[in-house]
PDB file of N, CA, C and O in Angstrom, chain B, residues numbered from 101:
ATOM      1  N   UNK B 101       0.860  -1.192   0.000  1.00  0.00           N
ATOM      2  CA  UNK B 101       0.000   0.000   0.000  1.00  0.00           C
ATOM      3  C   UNK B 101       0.896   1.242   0.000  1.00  0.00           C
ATOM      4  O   UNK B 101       1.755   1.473   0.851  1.00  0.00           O
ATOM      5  N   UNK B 102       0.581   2.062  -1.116  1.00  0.00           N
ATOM      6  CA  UNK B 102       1.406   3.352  -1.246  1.00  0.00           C
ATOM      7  C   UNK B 102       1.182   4.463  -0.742  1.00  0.00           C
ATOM      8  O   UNK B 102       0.271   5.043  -1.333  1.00  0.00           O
ATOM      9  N   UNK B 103       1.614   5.030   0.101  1.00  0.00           N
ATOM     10  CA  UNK B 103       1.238   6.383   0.435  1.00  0.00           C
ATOM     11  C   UNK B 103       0.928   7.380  -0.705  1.00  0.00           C
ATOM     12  O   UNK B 103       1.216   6.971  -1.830  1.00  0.00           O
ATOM     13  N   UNK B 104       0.415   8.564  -0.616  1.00  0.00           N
ATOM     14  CA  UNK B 104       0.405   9.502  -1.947  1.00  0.00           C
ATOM     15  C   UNK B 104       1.471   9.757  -1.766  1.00  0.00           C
ATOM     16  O   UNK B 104       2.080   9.034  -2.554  1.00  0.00           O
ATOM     17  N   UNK B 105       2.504  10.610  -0.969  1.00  0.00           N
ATOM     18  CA  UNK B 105       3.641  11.027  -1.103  1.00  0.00           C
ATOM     19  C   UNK B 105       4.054   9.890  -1.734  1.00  0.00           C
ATOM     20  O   UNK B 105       4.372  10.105  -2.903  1.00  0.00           O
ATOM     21  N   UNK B 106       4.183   8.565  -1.319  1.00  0.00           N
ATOM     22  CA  UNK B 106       5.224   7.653  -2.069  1.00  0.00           C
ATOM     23  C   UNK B 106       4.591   7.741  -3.662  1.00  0.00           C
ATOM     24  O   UNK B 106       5.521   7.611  -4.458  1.00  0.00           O
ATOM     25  N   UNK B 107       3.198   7.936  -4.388  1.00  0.00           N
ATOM     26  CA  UNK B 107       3.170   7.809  -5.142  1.00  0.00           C
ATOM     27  C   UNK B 107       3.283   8.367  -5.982  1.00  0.00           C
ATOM     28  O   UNK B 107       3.239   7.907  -7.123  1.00  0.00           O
ATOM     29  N   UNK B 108       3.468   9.560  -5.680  1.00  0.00           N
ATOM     30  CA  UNK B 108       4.120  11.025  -6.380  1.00  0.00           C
ATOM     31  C   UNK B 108       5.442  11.093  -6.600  1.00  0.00           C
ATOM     32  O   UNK B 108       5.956  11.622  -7.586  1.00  0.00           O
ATOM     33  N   UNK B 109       6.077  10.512  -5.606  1.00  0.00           N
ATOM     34  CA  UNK B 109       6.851  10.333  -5.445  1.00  0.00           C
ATOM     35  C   UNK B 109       7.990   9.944  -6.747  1.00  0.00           C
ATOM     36  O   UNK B 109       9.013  10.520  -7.116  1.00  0.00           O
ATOM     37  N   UNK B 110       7.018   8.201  -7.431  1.00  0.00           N
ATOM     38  CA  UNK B 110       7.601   7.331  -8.144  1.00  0.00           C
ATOM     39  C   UNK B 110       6.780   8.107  -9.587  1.00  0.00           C
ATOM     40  O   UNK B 110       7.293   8.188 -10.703  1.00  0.00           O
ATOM     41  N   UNK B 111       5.901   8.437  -9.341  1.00  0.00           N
ATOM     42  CA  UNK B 111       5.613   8.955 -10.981  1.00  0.00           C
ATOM     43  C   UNK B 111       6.123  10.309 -10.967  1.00  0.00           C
ATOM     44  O   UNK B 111       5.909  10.888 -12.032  1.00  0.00           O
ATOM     45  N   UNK B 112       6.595  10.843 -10.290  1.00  0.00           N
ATOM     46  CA  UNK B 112       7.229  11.615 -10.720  1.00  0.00           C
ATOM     47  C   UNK B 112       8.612  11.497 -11.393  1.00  0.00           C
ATOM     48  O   UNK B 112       9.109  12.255 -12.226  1.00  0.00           O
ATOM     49  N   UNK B 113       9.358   9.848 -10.586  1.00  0.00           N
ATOM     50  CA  UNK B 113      10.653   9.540 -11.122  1.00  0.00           C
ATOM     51  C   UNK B 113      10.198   8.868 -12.729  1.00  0.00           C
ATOM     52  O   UNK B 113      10.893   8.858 -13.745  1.00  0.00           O
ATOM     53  N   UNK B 114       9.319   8.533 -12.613  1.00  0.00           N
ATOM     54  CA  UNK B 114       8.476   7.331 -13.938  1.00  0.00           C
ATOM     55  C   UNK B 114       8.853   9.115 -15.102  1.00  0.00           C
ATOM     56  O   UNK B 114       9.480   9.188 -16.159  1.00  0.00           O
ATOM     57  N   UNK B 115       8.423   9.823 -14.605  1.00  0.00           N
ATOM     58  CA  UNK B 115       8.254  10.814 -16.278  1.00  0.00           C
ATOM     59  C   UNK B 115       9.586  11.183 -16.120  1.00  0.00           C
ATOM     60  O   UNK B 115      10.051  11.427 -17.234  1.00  0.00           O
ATOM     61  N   UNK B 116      10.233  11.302 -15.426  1.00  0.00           N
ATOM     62  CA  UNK B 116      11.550  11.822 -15.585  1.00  0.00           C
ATOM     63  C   UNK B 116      12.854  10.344 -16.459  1.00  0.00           C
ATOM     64  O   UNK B 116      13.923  10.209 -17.054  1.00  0.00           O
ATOM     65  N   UNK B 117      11.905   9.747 -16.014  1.00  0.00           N
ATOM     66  CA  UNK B 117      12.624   8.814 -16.846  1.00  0.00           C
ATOM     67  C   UNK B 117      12.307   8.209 -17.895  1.00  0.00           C
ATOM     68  O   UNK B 117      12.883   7.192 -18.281  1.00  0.00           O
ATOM     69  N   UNK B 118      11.225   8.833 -18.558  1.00  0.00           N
ATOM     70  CA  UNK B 118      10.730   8.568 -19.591  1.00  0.00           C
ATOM     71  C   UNK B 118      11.744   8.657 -20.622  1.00  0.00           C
ATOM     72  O   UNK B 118      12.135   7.649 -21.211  1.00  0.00           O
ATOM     73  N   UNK B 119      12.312  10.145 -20.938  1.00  0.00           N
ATOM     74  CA  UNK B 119      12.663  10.558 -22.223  1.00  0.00           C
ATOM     75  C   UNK B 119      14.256   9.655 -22.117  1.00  0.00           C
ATOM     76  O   UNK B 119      14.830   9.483 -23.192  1.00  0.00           O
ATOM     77  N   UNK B 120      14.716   9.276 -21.243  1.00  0.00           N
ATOM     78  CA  UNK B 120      15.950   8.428 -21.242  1.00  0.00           C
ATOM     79  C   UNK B 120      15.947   7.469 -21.723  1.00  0.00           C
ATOM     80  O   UNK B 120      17.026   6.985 -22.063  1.00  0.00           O
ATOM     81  N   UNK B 121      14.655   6.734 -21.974  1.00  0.00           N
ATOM     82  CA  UNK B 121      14.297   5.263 -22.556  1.00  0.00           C
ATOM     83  C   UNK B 121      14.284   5.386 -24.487  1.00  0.00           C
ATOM     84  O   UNK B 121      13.617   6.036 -25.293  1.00  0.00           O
ATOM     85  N   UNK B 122      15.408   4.374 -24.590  1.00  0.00           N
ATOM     86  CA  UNK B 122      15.534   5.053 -26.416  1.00  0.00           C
ATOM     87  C   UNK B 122      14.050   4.731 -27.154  1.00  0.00           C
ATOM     88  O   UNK B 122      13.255   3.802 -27.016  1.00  0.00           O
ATOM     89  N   UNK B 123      14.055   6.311 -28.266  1.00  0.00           N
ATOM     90  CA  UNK B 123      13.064   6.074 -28.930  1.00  0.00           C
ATOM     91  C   UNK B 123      12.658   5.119 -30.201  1.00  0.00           C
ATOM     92  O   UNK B 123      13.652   4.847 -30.874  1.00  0.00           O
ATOM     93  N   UNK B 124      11.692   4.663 -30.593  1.00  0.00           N
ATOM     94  CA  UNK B 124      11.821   3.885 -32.102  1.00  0.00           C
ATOM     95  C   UNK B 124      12.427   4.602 -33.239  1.00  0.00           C
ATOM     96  O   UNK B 124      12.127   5.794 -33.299  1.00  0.00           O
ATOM     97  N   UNK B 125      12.760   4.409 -33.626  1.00  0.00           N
ATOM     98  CA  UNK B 125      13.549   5.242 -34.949  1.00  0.00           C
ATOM     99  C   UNK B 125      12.422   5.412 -35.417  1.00  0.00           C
ATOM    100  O   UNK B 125      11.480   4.643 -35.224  1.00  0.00           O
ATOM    101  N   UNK B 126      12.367   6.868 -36.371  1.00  0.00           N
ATOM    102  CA  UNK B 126      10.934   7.687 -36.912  1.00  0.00           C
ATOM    103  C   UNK B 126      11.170   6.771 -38.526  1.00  0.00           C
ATOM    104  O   UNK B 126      12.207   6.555 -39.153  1.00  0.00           O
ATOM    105  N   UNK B 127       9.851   6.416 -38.796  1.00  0.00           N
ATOM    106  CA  UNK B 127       9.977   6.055 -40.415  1.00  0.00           C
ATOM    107  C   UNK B 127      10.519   6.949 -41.462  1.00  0.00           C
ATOM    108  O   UNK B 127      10.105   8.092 -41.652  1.00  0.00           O
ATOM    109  N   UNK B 128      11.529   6.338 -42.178  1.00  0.00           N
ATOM    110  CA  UNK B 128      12.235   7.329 -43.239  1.00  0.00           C
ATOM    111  C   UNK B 128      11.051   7.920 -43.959  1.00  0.00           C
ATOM    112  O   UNK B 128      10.449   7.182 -44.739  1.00  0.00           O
ATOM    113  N   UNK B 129      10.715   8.942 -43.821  1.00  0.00           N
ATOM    114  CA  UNK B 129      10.409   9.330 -45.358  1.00  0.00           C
ATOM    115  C   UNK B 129      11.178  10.138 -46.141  1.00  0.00           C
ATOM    116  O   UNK B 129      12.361  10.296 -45.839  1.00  0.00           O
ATOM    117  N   UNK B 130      10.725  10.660 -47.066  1.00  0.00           N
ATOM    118  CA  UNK B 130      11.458  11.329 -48.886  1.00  0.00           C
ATOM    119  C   UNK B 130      12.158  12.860 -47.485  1.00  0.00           C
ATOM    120  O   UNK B 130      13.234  13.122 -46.948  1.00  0.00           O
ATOM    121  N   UNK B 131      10.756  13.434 -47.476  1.00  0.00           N
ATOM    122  CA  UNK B 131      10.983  15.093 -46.637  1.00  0.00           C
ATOM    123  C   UNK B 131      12.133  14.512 -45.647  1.00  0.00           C
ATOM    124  O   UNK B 131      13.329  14.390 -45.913  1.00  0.00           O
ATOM    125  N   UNK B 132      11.610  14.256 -44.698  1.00  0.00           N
ATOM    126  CA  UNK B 132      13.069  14.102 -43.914  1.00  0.00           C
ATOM    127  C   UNK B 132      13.958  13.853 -43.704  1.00  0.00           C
ATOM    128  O   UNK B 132      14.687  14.178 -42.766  1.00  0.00           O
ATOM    129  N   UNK B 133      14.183  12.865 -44.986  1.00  0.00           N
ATOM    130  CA  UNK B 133      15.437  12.820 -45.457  1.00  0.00           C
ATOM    131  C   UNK B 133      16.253  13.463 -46.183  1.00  0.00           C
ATOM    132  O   UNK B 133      17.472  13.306 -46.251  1.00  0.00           O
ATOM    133  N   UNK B 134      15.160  14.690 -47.108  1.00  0.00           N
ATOM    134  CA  UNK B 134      15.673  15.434 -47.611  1.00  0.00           C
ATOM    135  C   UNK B 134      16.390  16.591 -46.790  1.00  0.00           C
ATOM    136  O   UNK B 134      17.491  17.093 -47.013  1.00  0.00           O
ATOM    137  N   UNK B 135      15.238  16.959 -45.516  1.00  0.00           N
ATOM    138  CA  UNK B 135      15.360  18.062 -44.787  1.00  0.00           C
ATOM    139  C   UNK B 135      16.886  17.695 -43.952  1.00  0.00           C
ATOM    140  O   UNK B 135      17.590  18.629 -43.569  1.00  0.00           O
ATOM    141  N   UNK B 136      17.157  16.748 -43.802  1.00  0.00           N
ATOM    142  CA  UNK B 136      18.471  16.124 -42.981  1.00  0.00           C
ATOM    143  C   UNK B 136      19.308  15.794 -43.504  1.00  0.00           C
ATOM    144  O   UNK B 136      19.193  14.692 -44.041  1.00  0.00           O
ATOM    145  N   UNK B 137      20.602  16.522 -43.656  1.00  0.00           N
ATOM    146  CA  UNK B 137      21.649  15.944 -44.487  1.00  0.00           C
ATOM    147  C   UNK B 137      22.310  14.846 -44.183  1.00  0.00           C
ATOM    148  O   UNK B 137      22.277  14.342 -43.061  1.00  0.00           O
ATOM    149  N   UNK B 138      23.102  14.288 -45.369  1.00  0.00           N
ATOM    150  CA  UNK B 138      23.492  12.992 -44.195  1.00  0.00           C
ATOM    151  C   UNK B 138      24.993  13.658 -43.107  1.00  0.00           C
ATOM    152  O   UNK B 138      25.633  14.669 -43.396  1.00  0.00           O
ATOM    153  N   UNK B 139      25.254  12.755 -41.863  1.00  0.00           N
ATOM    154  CA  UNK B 139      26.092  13.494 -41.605  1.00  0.00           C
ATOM    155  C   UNK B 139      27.537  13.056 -41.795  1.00  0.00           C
ATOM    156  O   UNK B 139      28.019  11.948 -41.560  1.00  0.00           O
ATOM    157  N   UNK B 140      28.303  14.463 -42.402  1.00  0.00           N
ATOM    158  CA  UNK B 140      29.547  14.748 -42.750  1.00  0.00           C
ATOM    159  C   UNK B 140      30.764  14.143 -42.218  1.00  0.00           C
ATOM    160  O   UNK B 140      30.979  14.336 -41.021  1.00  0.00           O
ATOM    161  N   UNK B 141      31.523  13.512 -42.822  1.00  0.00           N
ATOM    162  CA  UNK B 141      32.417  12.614 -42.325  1.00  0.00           C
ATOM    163  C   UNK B 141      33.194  13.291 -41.535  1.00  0.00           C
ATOM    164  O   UNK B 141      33.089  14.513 -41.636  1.00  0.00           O
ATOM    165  N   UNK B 142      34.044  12.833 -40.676  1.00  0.00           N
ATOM    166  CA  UNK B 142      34.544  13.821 -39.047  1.00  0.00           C
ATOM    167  C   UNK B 142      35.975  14.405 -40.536  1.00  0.00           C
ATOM    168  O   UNK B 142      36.347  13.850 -41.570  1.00  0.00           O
ATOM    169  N   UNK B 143      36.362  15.742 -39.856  1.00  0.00           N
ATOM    170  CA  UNK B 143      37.591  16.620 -40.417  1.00  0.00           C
ATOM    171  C   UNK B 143      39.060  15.889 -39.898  1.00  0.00           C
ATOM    172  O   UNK B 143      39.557  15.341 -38.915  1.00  0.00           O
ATOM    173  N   UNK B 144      39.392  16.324 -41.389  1.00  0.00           N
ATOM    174  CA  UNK B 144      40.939  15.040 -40.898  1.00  0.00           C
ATOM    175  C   UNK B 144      41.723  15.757 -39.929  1.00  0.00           C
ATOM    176  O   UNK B 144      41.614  16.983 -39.954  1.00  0.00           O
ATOM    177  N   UNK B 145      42.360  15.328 -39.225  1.00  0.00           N
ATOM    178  CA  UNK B 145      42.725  15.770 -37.888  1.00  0.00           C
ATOM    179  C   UNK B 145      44.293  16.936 -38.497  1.00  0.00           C
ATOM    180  O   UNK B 145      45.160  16.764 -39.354  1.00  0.00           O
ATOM    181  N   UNK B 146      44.036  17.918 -37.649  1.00  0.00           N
ATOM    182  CA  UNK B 146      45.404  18.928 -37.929  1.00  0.00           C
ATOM    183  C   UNK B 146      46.669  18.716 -38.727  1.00  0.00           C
ATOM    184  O   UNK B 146      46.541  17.502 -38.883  1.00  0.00           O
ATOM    185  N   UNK B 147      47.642  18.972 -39.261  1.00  0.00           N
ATOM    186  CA  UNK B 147      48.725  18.446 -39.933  1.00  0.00           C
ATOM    187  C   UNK B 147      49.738  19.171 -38.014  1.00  0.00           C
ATOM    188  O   UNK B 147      49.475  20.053 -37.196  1.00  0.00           O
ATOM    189  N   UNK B 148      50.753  18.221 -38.152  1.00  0.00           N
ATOM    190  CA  UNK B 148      51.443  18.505 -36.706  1.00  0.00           C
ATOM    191  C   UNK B 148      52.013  19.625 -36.705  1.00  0.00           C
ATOM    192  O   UNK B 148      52.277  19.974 -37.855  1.00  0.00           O
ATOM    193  N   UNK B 149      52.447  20.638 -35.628  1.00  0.00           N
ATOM    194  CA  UNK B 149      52.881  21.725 -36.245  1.00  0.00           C
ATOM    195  C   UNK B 149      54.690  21.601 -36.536  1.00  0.00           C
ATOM    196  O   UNK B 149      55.418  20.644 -36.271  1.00  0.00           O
ATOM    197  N   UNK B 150      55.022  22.803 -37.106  1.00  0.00           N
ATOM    198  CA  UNK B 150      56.398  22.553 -37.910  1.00  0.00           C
ATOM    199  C   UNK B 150      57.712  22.450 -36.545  1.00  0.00           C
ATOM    200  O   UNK B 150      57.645  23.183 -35.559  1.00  0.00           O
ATOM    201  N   UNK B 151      58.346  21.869 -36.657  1.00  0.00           N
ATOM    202  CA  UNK B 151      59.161  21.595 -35.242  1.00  0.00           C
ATOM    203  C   UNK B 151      59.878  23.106 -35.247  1.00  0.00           C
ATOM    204  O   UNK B 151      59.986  23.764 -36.282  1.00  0.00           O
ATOM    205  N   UNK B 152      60.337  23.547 -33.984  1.00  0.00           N
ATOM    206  CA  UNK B 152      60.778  24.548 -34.238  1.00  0.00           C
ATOM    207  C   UNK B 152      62.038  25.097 -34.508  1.00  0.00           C
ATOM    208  O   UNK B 152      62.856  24.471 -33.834  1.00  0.00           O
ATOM    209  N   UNK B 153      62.529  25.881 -35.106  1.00  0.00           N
ATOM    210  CA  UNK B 153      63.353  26.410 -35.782  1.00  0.00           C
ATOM    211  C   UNK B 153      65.040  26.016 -34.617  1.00  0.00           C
ATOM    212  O   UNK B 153      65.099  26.434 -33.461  1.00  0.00           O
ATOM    213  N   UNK B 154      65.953  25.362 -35.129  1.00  0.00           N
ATOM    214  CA  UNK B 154      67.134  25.011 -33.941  1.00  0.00           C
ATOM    215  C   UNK B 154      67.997  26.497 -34.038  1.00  0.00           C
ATOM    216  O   UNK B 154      68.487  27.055 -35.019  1.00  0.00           O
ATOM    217  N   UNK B 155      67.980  26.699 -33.299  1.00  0.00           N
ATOM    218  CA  UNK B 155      69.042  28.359 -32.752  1.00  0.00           C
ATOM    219  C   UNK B 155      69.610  27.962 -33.550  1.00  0.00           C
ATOM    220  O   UNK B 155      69.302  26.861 -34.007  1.00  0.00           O
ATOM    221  N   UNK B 156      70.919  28.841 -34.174  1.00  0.00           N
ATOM    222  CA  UNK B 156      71.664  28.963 -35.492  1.00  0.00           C
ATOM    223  C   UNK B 156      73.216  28.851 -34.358  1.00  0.00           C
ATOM    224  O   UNK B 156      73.404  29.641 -33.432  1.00  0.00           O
ATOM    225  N   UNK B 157      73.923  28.003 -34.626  1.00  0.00           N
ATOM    226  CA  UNK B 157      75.099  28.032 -33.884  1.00  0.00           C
ATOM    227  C   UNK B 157      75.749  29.275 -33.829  1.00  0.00           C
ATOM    228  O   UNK B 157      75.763  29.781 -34.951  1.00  0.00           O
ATOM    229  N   UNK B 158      76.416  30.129 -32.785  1.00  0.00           N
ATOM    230  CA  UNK B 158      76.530  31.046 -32.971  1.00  0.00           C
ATOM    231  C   UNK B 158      78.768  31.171 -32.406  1.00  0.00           C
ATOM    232  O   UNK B 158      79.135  30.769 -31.302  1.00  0.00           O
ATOM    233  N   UNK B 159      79.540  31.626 -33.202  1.00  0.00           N
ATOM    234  CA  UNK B 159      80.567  31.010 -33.035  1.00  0.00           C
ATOM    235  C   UNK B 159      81.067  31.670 -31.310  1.00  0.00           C
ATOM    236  O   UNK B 159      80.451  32.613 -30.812  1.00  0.00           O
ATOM    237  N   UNK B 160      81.806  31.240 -30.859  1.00  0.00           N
ATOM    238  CA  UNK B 160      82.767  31.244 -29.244  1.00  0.00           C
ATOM    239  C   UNK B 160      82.943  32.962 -29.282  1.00  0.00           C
ATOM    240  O   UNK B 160      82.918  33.303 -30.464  1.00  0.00           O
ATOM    241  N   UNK B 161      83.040  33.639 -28.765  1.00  0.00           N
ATOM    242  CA  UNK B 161      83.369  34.987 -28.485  1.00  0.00           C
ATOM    243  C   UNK B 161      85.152  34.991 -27.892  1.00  0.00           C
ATOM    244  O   UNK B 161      85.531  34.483 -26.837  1.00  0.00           O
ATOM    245  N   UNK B 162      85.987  35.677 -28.863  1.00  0.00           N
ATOM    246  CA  UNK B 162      87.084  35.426 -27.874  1.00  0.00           C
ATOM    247  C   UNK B 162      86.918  37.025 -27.033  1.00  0.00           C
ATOM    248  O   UNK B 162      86.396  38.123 -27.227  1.00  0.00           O
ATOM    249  N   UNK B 163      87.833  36.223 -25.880  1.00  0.00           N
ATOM    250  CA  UNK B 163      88.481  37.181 -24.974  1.00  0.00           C
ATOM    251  C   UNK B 163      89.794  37.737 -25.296  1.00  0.00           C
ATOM    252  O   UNK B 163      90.881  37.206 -25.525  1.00  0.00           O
ATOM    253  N   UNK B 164      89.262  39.365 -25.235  1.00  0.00           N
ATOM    254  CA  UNK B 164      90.459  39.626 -26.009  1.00  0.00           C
ATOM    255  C   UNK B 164      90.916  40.212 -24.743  1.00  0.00           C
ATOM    256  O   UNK B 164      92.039  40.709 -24.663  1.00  0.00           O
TER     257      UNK B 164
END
């Protein structure tokens, strides 16, 4: 036997957990398939960047 609080309780968790439960897939039709593109294959990933430039040897300094 449920209290009302308890039963408010659970339908309240019941609709909240409704939209989490997967839906049927919608029947293809022509329009919505038209209206929906298909989707775009993922972007090829960055080129790496250029290593960076090695300091230029720079010759000994004498002491004069």
């Amino acid at each position: 036997m449920m209290s009302p609080s308890l039963g408010r309780l659970y339908t309240a968790n019941y609709t909240l957990c409704l939209p989490v439960l997967p839906l049927p897939p919608p029947s293809p039709s022509p329009s919505a398939a038209a209206a929906a593109p298909p989707p775009s294959p993922p972007p090829p990933p960055p080129p790496p960047p250029p290593p960076p430039p090695r300091p230029t040897p720079t010759c000994p300094k004498r002491n004069s």
